[in-house]
mmCIF file of C-alpha atoms in Angstrom:
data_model
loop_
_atom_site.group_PDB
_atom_site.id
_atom_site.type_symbol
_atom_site.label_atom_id
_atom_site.label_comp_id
_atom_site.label_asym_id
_atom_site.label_seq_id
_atom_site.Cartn_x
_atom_site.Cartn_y
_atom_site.Cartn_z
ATOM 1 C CA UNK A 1 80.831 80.902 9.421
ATOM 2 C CA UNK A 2 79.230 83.472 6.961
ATOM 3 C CA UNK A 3 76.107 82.102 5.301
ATOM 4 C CA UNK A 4 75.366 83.351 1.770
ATOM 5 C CA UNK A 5 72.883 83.181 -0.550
ATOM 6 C CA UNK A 6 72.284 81.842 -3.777
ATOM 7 C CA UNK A 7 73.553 84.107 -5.699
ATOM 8 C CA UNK A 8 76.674 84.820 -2.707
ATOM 9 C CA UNK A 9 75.279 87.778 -1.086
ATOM 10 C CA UNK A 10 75.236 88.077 2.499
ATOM 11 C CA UNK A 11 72.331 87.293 4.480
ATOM 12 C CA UNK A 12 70.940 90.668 5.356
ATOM 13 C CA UNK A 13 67.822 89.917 8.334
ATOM 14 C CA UNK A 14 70.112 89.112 11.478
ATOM 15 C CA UNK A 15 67.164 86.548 12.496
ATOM 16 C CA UNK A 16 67.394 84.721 9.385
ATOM 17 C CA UNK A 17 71.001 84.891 9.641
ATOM 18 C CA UNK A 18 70.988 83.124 13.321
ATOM 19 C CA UNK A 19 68.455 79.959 12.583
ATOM 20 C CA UNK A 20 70.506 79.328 9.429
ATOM 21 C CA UNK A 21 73.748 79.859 11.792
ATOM 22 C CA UNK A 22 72.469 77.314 14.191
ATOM 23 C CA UNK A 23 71.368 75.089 11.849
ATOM 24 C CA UNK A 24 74.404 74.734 9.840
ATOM 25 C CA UNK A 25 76.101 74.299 13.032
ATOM 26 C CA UNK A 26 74.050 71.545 14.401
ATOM 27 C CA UNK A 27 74.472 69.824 10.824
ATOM 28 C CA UNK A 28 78.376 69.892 10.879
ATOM 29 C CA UNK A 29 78.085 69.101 14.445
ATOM 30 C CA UNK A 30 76.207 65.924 13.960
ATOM 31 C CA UNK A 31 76.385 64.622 10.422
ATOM 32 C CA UNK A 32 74.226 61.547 11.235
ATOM 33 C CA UNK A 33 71.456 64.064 12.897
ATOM 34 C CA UNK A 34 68.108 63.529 11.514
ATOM 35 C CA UNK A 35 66.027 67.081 11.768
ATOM 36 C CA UNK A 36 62.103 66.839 12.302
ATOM 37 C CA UNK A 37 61.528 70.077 13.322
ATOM 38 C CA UNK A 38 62.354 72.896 10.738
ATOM 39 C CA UNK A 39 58.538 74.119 9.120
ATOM 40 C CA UNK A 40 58.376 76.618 12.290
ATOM 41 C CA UNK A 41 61.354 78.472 10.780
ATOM 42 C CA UNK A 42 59.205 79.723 7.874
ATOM 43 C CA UNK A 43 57.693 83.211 9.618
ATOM 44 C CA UNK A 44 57.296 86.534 8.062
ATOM 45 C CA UNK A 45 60.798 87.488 8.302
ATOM 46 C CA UNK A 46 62.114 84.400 6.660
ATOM 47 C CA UNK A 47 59.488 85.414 3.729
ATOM 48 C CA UNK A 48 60.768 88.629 3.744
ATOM 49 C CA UNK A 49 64.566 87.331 3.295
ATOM 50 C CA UNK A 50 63.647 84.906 0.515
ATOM 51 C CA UNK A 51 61.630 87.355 -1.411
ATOM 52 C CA UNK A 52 64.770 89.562 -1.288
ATOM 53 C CA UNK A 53 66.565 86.487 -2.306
ATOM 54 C CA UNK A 54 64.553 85.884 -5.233
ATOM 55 C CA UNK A 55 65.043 86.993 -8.938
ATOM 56 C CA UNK A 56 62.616 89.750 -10.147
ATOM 57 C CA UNK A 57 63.792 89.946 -13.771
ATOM 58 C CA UNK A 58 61.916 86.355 -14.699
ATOM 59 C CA UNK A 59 59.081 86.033 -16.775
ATOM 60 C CA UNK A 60 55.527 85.727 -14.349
ATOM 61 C CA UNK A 61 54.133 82.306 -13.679
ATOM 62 C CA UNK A 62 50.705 81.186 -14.798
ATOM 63 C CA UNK A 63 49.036 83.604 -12.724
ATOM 64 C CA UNK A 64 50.500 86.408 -14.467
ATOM 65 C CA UNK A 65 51.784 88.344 -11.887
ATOM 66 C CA UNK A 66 55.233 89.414 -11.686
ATOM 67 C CA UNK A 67 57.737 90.610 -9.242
ATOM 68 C CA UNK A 68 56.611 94.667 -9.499
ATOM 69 C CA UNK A 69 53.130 93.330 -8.923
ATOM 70 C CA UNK A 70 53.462 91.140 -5.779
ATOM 71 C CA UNK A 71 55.539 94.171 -4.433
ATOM 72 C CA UNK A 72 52.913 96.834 -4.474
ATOM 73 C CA UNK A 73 51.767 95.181 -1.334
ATOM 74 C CA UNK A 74 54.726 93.049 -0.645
ATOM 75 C CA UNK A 75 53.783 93.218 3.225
ATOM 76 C CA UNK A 76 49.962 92.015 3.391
ATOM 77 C CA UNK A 77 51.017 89.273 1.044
ATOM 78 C CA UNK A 78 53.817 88.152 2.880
ATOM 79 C CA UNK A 79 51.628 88.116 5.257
ATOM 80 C CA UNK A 80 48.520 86.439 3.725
ATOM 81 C CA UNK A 81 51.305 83.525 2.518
ATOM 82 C CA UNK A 82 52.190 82.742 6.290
ATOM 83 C CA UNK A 83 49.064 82.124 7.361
ATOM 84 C CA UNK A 84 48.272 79.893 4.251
ATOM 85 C CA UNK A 85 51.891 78.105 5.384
ATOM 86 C CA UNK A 86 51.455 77.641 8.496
ATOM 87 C CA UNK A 87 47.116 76.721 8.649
ATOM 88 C CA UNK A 88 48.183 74.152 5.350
ATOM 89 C CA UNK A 89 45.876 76.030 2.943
ATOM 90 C CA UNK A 90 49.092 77.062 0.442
ATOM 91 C CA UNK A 91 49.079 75.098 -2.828
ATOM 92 C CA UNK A 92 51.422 75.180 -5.754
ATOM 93 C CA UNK A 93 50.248 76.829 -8.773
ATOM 94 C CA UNK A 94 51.229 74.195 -12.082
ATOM 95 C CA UNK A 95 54.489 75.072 -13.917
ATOM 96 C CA UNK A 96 54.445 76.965 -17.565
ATOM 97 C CA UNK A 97 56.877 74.865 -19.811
ATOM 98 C CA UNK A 98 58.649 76.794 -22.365
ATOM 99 C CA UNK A 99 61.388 75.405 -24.510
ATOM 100 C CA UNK A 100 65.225 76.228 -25.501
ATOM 101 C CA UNK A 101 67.714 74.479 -28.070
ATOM 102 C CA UNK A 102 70.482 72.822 -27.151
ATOM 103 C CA UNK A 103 73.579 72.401 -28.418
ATOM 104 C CA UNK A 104 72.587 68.748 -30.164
ATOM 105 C CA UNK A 105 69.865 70.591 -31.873
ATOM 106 C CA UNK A 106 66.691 68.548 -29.562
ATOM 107 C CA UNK A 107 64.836 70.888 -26.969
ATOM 108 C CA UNK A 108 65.076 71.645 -23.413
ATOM 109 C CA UNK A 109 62.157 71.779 -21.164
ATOM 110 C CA UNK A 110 62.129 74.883 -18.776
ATOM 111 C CA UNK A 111 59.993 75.963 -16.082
ATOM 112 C CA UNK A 112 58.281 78.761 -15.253
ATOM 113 C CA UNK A 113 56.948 78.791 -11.339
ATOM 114 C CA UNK A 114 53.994 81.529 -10.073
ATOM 115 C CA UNK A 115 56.132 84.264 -8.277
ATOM 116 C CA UNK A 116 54.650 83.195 -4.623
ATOM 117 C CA UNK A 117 56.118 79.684 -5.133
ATOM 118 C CA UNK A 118 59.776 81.012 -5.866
ATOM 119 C CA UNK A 119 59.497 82.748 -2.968
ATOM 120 C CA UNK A 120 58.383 79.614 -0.637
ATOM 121 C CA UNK A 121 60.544 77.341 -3.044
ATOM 122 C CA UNK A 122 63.736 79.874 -1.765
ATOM 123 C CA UNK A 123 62.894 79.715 1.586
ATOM 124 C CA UNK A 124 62.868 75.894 1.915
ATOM 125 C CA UNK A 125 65.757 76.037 -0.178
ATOM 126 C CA UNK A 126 67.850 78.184 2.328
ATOM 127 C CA UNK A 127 67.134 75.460 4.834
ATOM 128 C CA UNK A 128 67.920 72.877 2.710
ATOM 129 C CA UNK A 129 71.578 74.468 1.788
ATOM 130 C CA UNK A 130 72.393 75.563 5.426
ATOM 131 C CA UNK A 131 72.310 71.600 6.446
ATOM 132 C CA UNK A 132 73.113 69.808 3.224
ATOM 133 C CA UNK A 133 76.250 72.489 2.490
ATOM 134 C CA UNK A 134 77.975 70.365 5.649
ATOM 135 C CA UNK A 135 77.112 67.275 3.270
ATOM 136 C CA UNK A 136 78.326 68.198 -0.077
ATOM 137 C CA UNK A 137 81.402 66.829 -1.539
ATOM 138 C CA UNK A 138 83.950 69.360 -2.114
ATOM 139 C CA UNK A 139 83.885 67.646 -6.086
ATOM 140 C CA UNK A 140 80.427 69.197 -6.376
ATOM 141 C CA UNK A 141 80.257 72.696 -7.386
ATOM 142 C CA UNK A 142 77.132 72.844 -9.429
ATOM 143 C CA UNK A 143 74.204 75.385 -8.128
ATOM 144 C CA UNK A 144 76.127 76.284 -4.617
ATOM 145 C CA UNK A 145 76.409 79.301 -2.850
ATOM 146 C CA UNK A 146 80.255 80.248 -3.428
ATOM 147 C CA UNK A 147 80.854 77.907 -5.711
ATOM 148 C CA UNK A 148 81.574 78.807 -9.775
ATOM 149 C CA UNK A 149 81.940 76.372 -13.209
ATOM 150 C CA UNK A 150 85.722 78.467 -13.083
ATOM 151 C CA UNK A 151 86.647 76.324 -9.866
ATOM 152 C CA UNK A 152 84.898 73.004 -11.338
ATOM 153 C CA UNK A 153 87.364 73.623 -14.408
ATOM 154 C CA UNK A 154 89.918 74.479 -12.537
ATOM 155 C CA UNK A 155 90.144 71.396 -10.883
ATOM 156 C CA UNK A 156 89.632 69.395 -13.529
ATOM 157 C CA UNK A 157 92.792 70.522 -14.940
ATOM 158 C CA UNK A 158 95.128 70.381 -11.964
ATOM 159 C CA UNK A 159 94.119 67.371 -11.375
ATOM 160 C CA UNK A 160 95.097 66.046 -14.932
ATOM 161 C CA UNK A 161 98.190 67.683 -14.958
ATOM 162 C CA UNK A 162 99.546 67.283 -11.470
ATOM 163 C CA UNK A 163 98.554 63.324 -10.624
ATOM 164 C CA UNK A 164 99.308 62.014 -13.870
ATOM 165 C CA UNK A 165 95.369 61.384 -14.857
ATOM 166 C CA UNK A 166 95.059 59.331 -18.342
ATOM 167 C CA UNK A 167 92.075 58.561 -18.633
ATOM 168 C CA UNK A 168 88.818 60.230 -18.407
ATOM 169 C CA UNK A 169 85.311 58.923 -17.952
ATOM 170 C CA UNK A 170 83.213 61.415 -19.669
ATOM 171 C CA UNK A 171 79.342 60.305 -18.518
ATOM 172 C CA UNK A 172 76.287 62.119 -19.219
ATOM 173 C CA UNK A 173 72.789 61.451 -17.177
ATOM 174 C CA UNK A 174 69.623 61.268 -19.697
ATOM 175 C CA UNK A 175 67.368 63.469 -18.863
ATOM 176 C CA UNK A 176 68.451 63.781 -15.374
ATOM 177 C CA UNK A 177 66.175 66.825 -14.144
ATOM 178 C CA UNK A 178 62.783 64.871 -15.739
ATOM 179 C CA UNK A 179 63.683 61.240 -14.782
ATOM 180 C CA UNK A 180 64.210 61.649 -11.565
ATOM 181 C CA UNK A 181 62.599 59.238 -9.179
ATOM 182 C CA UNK A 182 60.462 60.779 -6.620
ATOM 183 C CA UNK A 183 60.071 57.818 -4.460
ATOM 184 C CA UNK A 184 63.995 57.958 -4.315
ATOM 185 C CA UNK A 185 64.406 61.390 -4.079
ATOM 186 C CA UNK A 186 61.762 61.366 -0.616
ATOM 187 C CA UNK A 187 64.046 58.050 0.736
ATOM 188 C CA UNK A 188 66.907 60.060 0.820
ATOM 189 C CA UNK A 189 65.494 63.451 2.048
ATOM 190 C CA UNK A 190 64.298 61.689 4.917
ATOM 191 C CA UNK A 191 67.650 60.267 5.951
ATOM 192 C CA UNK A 192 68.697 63.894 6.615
ATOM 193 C CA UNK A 193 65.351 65.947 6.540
ATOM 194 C CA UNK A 194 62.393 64.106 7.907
ATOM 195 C CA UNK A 195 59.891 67.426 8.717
ATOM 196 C CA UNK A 196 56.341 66.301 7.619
ATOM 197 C CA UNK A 197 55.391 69.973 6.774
ATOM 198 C CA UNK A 198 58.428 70.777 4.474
ATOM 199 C CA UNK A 199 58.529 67.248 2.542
ATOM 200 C CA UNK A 200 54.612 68.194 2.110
ATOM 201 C CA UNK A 201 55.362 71.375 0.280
ATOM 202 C CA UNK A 202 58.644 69.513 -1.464
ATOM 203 C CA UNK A 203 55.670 67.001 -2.673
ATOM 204 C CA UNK A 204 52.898 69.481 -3.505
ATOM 205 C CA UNK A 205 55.503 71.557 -6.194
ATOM 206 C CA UNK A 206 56.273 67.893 -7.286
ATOM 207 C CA UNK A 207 52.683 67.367 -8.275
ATOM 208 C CA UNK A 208 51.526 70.788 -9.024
ATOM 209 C CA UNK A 209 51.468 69.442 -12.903
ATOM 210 C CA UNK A 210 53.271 71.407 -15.938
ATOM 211 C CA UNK A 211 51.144 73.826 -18.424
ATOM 212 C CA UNK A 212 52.497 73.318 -21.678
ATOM 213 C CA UNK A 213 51.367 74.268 -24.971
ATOM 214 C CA UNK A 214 47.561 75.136 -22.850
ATOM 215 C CA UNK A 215 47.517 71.032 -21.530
ATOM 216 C CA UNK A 216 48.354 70.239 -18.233
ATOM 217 C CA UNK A 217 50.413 67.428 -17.548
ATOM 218 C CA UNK A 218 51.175 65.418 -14.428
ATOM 219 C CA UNK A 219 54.378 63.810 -14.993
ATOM 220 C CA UNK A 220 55.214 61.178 -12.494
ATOM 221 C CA UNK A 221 58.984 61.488 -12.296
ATOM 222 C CA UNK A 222 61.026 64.286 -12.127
ATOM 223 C CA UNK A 223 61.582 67.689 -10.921
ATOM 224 C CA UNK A 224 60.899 71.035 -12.870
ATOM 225 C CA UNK A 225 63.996 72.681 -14.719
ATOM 226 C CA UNK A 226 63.900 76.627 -13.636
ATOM 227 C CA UNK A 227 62.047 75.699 -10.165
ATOM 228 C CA UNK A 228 64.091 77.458 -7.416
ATOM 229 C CA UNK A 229 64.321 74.214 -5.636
ATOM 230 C CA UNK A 230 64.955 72.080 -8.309
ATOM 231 C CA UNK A 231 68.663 72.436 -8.204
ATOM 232 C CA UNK A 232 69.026 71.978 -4.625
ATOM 233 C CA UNK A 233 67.087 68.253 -4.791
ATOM 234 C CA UNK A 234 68.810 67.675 -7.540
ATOM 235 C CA UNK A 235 72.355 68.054 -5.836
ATOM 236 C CA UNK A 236 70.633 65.967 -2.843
ATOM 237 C CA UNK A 237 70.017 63.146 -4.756
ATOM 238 C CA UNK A 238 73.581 63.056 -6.464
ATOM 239 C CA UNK A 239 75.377 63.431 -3.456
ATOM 240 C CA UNK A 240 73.910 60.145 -2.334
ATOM 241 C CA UNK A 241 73.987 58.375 -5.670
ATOM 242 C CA UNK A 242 77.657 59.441 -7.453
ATOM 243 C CA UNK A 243 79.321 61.612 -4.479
ATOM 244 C CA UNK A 244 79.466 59.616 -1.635
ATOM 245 C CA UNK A 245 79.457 56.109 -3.678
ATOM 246 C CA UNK A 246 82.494 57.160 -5.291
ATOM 247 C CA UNK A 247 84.315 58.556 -2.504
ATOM 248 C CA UNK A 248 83.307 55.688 0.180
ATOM 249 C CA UNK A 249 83.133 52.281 -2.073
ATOM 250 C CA UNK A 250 84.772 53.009 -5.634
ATOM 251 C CA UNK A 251 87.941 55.198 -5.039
ATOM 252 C CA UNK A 252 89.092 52.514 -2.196
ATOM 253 C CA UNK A 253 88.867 49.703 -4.578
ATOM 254 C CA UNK A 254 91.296 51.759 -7.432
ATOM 255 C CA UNK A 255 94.706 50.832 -7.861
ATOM 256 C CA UNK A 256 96.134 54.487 -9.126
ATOM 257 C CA UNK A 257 95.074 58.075 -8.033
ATOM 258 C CA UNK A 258 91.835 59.287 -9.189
ATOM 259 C CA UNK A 259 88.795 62.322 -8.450
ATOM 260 C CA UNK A 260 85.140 62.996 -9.446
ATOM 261 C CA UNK A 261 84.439 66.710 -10.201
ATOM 262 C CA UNK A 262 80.633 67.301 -10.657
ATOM 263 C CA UNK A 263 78.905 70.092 -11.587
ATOM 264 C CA UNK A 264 74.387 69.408 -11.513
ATOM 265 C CA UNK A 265 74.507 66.325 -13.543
ATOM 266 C CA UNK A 266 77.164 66.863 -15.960
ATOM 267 C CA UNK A 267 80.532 65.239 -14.007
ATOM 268 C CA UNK A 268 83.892 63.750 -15.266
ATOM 269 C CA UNK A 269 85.632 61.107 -13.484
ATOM 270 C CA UNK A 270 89.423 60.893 -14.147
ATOM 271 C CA UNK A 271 91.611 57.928 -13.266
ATOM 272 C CA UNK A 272 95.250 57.091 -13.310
ATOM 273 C CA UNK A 273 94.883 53.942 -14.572
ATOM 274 C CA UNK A 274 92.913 52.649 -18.323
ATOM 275 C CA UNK A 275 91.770 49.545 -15.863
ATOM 276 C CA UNK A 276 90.263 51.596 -13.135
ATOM 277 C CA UNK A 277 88.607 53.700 -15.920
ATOM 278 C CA UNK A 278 87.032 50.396 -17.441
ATOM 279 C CA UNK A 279 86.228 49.421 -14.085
ATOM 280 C CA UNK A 280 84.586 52.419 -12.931
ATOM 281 C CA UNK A 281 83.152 52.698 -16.744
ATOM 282 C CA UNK A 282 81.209 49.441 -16.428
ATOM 283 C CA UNK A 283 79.717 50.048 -13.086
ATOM 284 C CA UNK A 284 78.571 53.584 -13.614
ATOM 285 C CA UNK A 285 75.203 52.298 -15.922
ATOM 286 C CA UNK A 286 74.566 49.776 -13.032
ATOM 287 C CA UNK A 287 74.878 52.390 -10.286
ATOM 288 C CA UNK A 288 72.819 54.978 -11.726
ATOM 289 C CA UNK A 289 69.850 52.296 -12.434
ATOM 290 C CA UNK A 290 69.499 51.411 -8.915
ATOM 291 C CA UNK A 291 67.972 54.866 -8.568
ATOM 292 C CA UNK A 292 65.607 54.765 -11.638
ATOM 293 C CA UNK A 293 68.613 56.827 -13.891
ATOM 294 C CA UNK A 294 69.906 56.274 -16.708
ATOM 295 C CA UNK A 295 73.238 56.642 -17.758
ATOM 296 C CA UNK A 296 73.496 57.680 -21.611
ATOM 297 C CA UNK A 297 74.774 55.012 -24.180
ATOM 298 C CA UNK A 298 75.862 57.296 -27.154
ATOM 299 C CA UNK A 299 76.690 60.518 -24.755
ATOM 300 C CA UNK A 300 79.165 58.552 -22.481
ATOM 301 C CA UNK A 301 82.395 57.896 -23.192
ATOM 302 C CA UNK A 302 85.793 56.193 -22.221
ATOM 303 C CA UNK A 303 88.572 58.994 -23.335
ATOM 304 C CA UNK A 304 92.353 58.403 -23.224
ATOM 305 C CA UNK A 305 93.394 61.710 -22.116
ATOM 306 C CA UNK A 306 97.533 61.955 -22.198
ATOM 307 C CA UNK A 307 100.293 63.754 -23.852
ATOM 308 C CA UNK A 308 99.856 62.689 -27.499
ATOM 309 C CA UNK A 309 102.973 60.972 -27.193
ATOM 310 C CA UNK A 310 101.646 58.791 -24.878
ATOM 311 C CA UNK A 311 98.507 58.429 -26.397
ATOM 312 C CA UNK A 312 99.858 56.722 -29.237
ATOM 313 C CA UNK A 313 97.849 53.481 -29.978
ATOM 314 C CA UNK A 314 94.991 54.525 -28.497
ATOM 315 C CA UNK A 315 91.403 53.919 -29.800
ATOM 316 C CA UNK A 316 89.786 55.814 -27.109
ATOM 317 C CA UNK A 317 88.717 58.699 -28.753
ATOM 318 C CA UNK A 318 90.845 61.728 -30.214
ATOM 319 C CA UNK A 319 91.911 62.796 -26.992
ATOM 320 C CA UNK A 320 90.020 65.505 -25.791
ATOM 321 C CA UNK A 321 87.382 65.980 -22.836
ATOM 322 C CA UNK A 322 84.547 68.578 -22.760
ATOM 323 C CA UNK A 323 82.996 69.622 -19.867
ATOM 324 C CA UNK A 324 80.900 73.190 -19.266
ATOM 325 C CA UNK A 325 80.952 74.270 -22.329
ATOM 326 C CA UNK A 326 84.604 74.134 -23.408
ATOM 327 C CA UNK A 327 86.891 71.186 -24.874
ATOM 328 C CA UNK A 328 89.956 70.344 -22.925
ATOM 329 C CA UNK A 329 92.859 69.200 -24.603
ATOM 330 C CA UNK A 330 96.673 68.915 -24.743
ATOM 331 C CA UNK A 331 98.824 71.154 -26.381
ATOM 332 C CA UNK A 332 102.257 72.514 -26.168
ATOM 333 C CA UNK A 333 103.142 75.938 -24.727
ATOM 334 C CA UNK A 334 105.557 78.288 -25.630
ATOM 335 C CA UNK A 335 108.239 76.879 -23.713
ATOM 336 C CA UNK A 336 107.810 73.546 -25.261
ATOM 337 C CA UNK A 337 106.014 72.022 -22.155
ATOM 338 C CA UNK A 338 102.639 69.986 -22.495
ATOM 339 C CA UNK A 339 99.727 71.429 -20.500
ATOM 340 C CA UNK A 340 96.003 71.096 -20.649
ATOM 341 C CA UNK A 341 94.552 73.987 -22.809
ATOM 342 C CA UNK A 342 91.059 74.702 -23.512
ATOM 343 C CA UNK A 343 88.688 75.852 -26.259
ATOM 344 C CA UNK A 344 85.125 77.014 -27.034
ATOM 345 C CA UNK A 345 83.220 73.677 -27.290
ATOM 346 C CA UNK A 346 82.072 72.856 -30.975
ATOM 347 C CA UNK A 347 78.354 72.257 -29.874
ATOM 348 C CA UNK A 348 78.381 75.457 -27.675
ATOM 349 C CA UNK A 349 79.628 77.302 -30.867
ATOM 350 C CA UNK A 350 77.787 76.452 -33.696
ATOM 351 C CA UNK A 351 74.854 76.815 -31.509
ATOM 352 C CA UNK A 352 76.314 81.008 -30.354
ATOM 353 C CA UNK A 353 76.786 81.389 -34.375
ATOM 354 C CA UNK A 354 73.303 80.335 -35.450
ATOM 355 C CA UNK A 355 71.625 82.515 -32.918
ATOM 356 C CA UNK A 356 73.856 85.190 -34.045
ATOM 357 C CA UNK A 357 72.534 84.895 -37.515
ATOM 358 C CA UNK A 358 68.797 84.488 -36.603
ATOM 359 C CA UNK A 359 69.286 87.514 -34.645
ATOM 360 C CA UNK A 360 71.189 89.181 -37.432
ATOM 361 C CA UNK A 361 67.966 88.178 -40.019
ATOM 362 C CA UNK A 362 65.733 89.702 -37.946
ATOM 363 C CA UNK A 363 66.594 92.697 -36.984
ATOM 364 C CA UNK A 364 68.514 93.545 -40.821
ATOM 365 C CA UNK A 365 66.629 96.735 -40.803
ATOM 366 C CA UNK A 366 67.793 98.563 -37.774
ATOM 367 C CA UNK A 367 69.774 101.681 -38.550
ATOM 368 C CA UNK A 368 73.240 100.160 -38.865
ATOM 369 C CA UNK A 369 74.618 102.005 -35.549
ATOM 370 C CA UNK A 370 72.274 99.998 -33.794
ATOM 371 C CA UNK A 371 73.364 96.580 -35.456
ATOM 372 C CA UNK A 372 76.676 97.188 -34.708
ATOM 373 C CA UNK A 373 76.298 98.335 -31.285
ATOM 374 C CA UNK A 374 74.404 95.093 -30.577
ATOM 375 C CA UNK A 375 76.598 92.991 -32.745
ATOM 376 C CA UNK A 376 80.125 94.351 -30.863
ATOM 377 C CA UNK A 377 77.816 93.432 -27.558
ATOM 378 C CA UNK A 378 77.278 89.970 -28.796
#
């Protein structure tokens, strides 16, 4: 078994490499294994592996100092950060909210973490991933190592195509990264990771507080978009609330072939049947509440997703499914068969185009080579 990292590469310390080897082991060994013991871990070495792990092109935190900074003397404060780990001294520094469009034209809150806790946040992260990656669904590909948004796609349309999938629940989670429930979140940590020291340090990032626009804020749900943990509790606390649901109590109960492919919080659920859709359609909202989430009204959507030929006298939408960016649809190919082919979402473009143009107003009086050059890049 080759552990990677976040990003896929290879795990380069050999002693970081071995407790995540044994750990992933003992997780696949014993799926029902509770571990209490995992803080300890965290030396200098492991430091020294996450730092390597973590991106240096980001912006700095709110203390201003950035990755060519902390590495001046990367040593003495990899060293100084043990000893504040291990004699409980470390706290989180609060979170710098910025803000991005999306492609409904609202806002996006992202984070930006102090240097020194990405580097802590990776490191508790790699221990997370070498236990919960035994967990994971193989319908999740969202934020793990080896995984891409190509396979999630992938999937999505060989399933369609090869088990005769007509129907598509197309669900979207509001404001899944700020509304989720800590209380939940810690519940279901501890049924797999129950270390007092590493929920601690899980809970002080949680409570750290966000800086934006100068105020800081103390939200009392959710976890910070752009934290380099974030996207591994955020996988946790699917797993338990749509992966393993759907696999162990709804797919049982459906009367024609069906799948779940995830990727974060943005999933489709395809079923053979239009009443196992409905079924599974209705019970999503209720689901999803249990946990303090909410599924969204407007966003979510039944979608009869066939041939157009058999499609005809169907209300449920126009037929197509997007997912990542891109619309799925059907369409003939050359040979005259029907397969599933797919396009650049509308969203996703109109938002490309109008950043092209604000980018094109801007910079109008660059030398022309130079707009070009930029403009073929784009």
């Amino acid at each position: 078994m080759e552990l990677k990292g976040k990003r896929g590469d290879t795990l380069r310390s050999p002693t970081v490499t071995t407790k995540l080897q044994r750990l992933a082991e003992q997780a696949a060994r014993d799926p029902k294994r509770v571990f209490t013991t995992l803080a300890h871990l965290i030396d200098e070495d492991f430091l020294r592996e996450a730092y390597r792990q973590t991106s240096k092109s980001s912006a700095a935190g709110i203390d201003g100092v950035t990755a060519t900074q902390y590495a001046e003397h990367l040593e003495e404060n990899l060293r100084d950060l043990h000893d504040r780990l291990r004699s409980g001294r470390y706290q989180a520094a609060p979170v710098v909210r910025v803000w991005i469009e999306k492609e409904d034209g609202g806002q996006r809150p992202i984070g930006k973490p102090a240097f020194e806790d990405k580097i802590v946040q990776r490191a508790v992260a790699m221990l997370l991933e070498a236990i919960y990656e035994q967990d994971f669904s193989d319908s999740s590909y969202g934020f793990r190592p080896g995984r891409s948004p190509h396979e999630a796609l992938r999937e999505v349309r060989t399933r369609c195509m090869t088990e005769g999938i007509g129907w598509i629940v197309d669900a979207d989670v509001r404001g899944y990264f700020d509304s989720i429930d800590r209380t939940h979140l810690r519940a279901i940590l501890r049924q797999r990771v129950n270390d007092g020291s590493l929920l601690c340090l899980i809970g002080k990032w949680l409570r750290a507080g966000v800086m934006d626009g100068g105020v800081l804020q103390h939200p009392e749900t959710g976890v910070v978009q752009g934290g380099v943990i974030s996207p591994v509790l955020a996988n946790v606390m699917l797993h338990h609330v749509l992966d393993v649901w759907f696999a162990q109590e709804v797919q049982p109960r459906l009367k024609g072939r069906s799948f779940l492919t995830r990727f974060a919080d943005d999933f489709v659920i395809g079923c053979e049947r239009e009443a196992d859709a409905r079924r599974v359609m209705a019970v999503l909202p209720k689901r999803f509440a249990r946990f303090g989430l909410r599924i969204h009204p407007e966003k979510t959507a039944l979608i009869a997703f066939s041939t157009p030929s058999a499609r005809q006298g169907s209300a449920e939408g126009n037929g197509t499914c997007d997912l990542l960016g891109l619309t799925h649809y059907w369409a003939q190919s050359r040979r005259g068969y029907w397969v599933i082919k797919r396009k650049t979402a509308r969203k996703r473009l109109r938002r490309t185009t109008k950043a092209l143009w604000r980018w094109c107003r801007v910079n109008r009086h660059l030398p022309l080579q130079d707009q070009y050059g930029m403009r073929c890049q784009k």
